[in-house]
XYZ file of C-alpha atoms in Angstrom:
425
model
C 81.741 12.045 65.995
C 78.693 13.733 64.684
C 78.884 15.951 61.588
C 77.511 18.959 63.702
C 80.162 18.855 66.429
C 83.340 18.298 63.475
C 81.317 21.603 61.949
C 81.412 23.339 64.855
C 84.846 22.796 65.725
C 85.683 23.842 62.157
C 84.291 26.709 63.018
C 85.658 27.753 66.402
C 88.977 26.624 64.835
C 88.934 28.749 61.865
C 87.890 31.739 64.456
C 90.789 31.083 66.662
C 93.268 30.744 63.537
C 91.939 34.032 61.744
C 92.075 36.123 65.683
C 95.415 34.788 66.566
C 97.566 33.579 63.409
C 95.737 35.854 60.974
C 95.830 38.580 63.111
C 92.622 39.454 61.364
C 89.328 41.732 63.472
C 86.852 39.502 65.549
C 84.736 40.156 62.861
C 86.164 39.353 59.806
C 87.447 36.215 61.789
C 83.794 35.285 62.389
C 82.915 35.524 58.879
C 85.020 33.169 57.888
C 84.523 30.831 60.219
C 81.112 31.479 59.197
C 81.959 30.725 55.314
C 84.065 27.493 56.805
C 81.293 26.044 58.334
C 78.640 26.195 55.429
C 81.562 24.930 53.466
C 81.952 21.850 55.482
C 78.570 21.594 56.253
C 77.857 20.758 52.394
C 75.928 24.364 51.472
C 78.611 25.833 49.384
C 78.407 30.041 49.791
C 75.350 30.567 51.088
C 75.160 34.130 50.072
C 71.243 34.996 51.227
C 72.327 33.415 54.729
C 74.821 35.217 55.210
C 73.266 38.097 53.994
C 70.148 37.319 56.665
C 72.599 36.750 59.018
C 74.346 40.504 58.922
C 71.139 42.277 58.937
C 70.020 39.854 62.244
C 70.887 42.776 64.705
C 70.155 45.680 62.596
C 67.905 47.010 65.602
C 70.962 46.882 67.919
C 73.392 48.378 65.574
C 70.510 51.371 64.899
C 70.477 51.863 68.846
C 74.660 51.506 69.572
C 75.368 54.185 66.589
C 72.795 56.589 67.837
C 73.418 56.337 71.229
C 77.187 56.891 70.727
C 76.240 60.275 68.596
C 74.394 61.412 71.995
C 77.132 60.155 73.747
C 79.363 62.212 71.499
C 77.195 65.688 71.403
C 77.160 65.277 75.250
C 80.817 64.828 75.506
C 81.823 67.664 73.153
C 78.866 70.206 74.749
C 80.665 70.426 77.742
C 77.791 68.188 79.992
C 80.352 65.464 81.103
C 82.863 67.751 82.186
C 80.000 70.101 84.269
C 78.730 67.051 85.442
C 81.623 65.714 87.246
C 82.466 68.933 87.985
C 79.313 69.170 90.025
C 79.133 65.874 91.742
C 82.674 66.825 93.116
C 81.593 69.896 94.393
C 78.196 68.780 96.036
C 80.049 65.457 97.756
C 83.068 65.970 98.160
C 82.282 65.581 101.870
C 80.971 62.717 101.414
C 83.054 60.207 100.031
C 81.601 57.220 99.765
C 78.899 58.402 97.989
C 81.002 60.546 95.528
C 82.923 57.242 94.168
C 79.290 55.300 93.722
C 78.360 58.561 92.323
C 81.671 58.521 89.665
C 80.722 54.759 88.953
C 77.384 55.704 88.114
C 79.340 58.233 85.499
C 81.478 55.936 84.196
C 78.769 53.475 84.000
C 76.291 55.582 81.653
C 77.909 55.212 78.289
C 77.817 51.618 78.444
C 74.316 51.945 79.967
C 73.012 53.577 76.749
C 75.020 52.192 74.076
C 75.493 48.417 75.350
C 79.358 48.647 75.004
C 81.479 48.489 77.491
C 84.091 49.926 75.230
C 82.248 53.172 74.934
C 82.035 53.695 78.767
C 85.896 53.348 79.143
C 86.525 55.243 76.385
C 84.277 58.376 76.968
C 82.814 58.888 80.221
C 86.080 56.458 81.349
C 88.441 59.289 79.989
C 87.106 62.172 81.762
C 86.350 60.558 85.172
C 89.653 58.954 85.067
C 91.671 61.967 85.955
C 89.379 62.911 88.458
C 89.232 59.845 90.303
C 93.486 59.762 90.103
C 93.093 63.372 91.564
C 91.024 62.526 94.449
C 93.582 60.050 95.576
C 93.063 56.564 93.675
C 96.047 55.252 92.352
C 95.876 53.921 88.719
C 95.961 50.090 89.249
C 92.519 50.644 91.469
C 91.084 53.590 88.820
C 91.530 51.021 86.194
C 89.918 48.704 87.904
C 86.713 50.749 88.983
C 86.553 51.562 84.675
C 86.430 48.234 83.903
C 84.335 47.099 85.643
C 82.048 50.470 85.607
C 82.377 49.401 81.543
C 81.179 45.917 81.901
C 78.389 46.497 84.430
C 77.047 49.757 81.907
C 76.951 47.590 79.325
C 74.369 45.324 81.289
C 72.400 47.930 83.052
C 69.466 49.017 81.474
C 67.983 50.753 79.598
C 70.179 49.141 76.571
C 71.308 45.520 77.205
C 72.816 44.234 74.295
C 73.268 40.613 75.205
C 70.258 40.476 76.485
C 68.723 41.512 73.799
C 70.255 39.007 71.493
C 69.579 35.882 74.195
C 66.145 37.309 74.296
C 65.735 37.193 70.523
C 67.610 34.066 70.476
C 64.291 32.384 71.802
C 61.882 35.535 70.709
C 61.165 36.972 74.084
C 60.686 40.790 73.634
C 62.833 43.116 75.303
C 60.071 43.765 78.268
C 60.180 43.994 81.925
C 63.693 43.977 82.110
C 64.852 46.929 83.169
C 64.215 46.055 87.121
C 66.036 42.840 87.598
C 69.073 44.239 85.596
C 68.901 47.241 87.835
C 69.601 44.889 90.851
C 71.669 42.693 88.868
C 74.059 45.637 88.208
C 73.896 48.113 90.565
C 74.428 47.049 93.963
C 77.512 45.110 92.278
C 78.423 48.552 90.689
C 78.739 50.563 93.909
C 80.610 47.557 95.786
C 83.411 47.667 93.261
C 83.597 51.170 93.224
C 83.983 51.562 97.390
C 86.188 48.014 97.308
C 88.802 50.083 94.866
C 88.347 53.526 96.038
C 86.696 54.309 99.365
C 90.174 53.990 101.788
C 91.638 56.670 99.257
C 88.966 59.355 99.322
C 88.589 59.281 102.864
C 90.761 62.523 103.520
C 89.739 64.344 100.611
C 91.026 68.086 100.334
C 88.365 69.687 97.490
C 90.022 73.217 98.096
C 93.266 71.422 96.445
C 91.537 69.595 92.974
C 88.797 72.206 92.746
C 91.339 74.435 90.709
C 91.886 71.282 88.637
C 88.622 70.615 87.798
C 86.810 71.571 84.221
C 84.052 74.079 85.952
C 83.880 76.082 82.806
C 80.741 74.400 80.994
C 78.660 74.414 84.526
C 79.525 78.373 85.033
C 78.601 79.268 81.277
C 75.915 77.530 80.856
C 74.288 76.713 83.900
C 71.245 74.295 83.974
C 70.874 73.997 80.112
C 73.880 72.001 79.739
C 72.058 69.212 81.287
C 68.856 69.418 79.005
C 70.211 66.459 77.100
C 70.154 64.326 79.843
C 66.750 65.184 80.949
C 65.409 64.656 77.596
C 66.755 61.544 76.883
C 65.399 59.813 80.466
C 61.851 61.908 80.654
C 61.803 60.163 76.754
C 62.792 56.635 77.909
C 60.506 56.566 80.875
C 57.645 57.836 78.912
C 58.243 55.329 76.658
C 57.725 52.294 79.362
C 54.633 54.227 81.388
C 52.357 55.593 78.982
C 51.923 52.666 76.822
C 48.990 54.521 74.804
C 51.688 57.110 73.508
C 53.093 55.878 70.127
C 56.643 54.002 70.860
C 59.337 56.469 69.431
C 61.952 53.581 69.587
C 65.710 54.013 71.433
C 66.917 55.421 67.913
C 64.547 58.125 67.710
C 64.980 59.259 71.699
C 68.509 59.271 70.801
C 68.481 61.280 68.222
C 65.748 63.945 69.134
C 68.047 64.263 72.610
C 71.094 64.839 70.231
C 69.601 67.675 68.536
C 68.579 68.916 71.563
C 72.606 69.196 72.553
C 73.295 71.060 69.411
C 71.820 73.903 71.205
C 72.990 74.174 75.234
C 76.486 73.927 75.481
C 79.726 74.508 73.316
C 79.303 74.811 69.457
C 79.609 71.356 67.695
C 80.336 70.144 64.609
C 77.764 68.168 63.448
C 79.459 66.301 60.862
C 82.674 65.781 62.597
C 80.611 64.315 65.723
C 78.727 61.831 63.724
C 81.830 60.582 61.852
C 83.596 59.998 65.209
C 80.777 58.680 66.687
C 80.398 55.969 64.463
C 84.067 55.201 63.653
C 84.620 54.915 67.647
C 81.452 51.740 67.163
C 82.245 49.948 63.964
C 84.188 47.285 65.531
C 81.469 46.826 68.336
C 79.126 47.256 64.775
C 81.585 45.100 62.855
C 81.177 42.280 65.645
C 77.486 42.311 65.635
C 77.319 41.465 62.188
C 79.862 38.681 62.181
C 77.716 37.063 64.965
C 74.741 37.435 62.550
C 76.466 35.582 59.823
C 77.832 33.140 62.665
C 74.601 32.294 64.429
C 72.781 31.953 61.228
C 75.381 29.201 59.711
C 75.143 27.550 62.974
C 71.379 27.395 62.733
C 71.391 26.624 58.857
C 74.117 23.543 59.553
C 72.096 22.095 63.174
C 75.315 23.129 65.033
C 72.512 25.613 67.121
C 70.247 22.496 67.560
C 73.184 20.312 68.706
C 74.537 22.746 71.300
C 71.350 23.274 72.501
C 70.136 19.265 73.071
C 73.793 19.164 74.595
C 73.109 21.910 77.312
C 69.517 20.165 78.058
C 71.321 16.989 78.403
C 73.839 18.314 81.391
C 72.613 17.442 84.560
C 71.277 20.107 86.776
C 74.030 20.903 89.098
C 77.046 20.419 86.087
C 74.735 22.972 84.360
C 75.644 25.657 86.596
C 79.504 24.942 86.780
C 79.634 24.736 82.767
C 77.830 27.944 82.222
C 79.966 29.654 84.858
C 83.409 28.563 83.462
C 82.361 28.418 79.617
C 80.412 31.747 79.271
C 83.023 33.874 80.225
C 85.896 32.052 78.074
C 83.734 32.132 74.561
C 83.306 35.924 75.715
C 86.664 36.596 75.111
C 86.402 36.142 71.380
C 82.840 37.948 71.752
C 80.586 38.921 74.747
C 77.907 39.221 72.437
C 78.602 35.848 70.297
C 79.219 34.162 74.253
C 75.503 35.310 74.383
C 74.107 33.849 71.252
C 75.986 30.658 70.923
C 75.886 29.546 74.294
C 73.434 32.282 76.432
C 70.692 31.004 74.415
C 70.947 26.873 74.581
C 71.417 27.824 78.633
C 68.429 29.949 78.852
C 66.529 26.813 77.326
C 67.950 24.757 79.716
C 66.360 26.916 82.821
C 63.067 26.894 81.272
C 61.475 26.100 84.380
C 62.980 29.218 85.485
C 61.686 32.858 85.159
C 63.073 33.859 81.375
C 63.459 37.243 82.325
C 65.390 36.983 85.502
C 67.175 34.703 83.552
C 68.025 36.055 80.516
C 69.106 39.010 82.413
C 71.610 36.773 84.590
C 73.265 35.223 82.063
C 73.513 38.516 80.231
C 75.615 39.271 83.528
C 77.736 36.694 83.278
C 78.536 36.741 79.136
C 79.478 40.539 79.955
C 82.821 38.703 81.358
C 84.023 38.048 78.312
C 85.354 41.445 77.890
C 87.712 40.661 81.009
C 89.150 37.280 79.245
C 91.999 37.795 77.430
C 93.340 38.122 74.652
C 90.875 40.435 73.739
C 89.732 41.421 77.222
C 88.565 45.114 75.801
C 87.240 46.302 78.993
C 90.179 45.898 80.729
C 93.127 47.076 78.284
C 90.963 50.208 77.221
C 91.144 50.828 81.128
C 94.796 50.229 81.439
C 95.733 52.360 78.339
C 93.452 55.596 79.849
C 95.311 55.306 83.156
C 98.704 54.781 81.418
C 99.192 51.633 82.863
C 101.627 49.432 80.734
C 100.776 45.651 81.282
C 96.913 45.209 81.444
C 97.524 42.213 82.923
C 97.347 43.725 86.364
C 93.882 45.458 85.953
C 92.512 41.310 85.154
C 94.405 40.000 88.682
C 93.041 43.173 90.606
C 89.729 42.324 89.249
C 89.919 39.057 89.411
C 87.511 38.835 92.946
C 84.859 41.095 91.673
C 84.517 38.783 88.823
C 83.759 35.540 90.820
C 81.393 37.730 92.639
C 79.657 38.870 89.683
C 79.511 35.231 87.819
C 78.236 34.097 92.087
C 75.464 37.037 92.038
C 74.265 36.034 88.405
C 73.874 31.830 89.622
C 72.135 33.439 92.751
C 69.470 35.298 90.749
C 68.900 32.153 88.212
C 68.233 29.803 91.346
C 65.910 32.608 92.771
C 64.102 33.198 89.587
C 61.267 32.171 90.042
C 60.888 33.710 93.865
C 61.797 36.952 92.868
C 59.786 37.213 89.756
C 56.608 38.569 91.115
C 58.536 41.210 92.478
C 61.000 42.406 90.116
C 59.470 41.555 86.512
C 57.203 44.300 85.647
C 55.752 43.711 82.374
């Protein structure tokens, strides 16, 4: 046995132990599995790696805590209430295109903040209600919010696991945005008419419209949404007029947040900010354990040996290990599935389209917040619905999983086809 596999499993086993006999956060258990494996790898305390290693996502963390402040300001301004309010009342007569149209709600926290967490939590909360109003029951509304949680958190414009497979093999976070977009959205609205459409068929808006938060959307009319608008006319300026100087996610975040100070309900600016980034610090917390992870890995050659094992798999194994392991290291960390094993299989599909690929895999790590025992996405779900065992949200979604981990293998074997088409650089 070599030394890097017996540190590696030192690792993973320390992980494990300090998650489920510890009882301790993922990411305090992924520091010292961290510590462990410099330990045993002969380095002692490596203080300056593990320092190097925390500040390894500092970019992300910038982007998830100022996106969740918009998300917050938003939320507290009255614009998610008007806004559901309104896509109600315009298609209600439609109903097929009202639940893609609630997904797409649901969906937007996660799209901006890379957490599938925060689109349960905020934008999961509000809609919630309002999809149990128009007829869902809860099993199939907790269902359509986790899954509307996972796929946010890949949809662009923020990706984190991409991101970190991307850096894992320093390919900037370019051209993206399209193939996610198909990787996510047709997948997005599926789910949501799979769980909701035969429920929202007969829909009687004369009986929820009294139930409905119109208050924000009657005071404040169009203004409300200003927020919004700035944020996306920001972001897509961003991408098409390369000659502008690059204000950064951060900044767009936080020049759209100030904008929300002033078109909706009175906020309290400190209050926001303080439950903006409390609501993140375990999604924070994470990030930096997988810093201090990945960067013991790479110090010991664990990195190097997973990656020379992955290139050694033969092609069609490659395919079935990345669809059954993926998922099942996400459930200590989608992100950490990403680094530890999205990047040695993105090196393995070299001769594929890195983008396209990236992205799929990215798809497929986002799993890991269906595994259990930590399986976020789906007991945040179960707990806004008031559903007791959460359990029954992972068996109901159990189909649109195998679809999504199917539709992310389809899109790696078609890299390379697709890539003049999609990837726009």
């Amino acid at each position: 046995m070599s030394i890097e596999l017996i540190i590696f499993l030192a690792m993973v086993i320390t992980f494990v132990a300090g998650c489920f006999l510890l009882k301790l956060p993922v990411s305090l258990s992924m520091v010292l599995a961290a510590v462990i494996g410099a330990l045993t790898g002969g380095y002692g305390f490596p203080l300056r790696h593990l320092i190097e290693g925390t500040f390894s996502y500092v970019d992300t963390i910038l982007v998830i805590t100022t996106a969740m402040i918009f998300m917050k300001v938003i939320q507290e301004s009255g614009a998610l209430d008007a806004l559901s309010s309104l896509i109600i009342k315009k298609f209600h007569k439609t109903p097929s295109l009202l639940v893609c149209l609630i997904m797409l709600v649901i969906m937007f926290p996660g799209m901006i903040t890379g957490s599938s967490t925060a689109a349960v939590l905020s934008a999961g909360s509000i809609m919630a209600p309002v999809l149990m109003l128009i007829g869902i029951p809860q099993l199939e509304t907790a269902c359509i919010l986790a899954m509307g949680g996972i796929l946010g958190m890949i949809a662009p414009p923020v990706n984190i696991p991409a991101m970190i497979i991307g850096g894992g093999i320093d390919i900037p976070y370019v051209g993206f945005e399209l193939p996610l977009a198909l990787l996510t959205f047709p997948l997005a609205f599926i789910f949501a008419l799979m769980f909701g459409l035969k429920y929202v068929k007969k829909l009687e808006y004369d009986v929820i419209r009294e139930k409905l938060n119109q208050e924000p959307g009657e005071k404040f009319g169009f203004k409300i949404y200003i927020p919004i608008f700035v944020a996306l006319i920001l972001m897509v300026v961003n991408k098409t007029v390369p000659s502008l100087p690059n204000l950064g996610m951060p900044l767009i975040f936080m020049i759209a947040s100030v904008t929300g100070l002033f078109t909706g309900y009175k906020i309290n600016v400190a209050k926001v900010c303080k439950d903006a980034v409390n609501s993140v610090l375990p999604v924070l917390g994470i990030l930096m354990g997988v810093g201090m992870f990945i960067q013991i890995m790479t110090l010991t050659g664990v990195r190097g040996f997973i990656v020379t094992t992955c290139l050694s798999l033969p092609d069609g194994f490659l395919y079935v290990a990345m669809a059954i392991t993926i998922p099942l290291f996400g459930a200590v960390s989608s992100y950490g599935s990403a680094s530890v094993l999205g990047v040695p299989f993105l090196l393995a599909f070299l001769s594929k389209n890195q983008i396209i690929t990236a992205a799929a895999i990215s798809l497929i790590a986002s799993l890991g917040d269906m595994m259990p025992p930590t399986a976020l996405a789906g007991i945040f779900a179960a707990q806004v619905v008031g559903l007791d065992k959460y359990t029954k949200v992972l068996k109901k979604c159990m189909i649109p999983s195998l679809m999504i981990i199917a539709w992310g293998i389809a899109f790696i074997l078609l890299a390379n086809s697709l890539a003049p088409y999609i990837v726009i650089k």
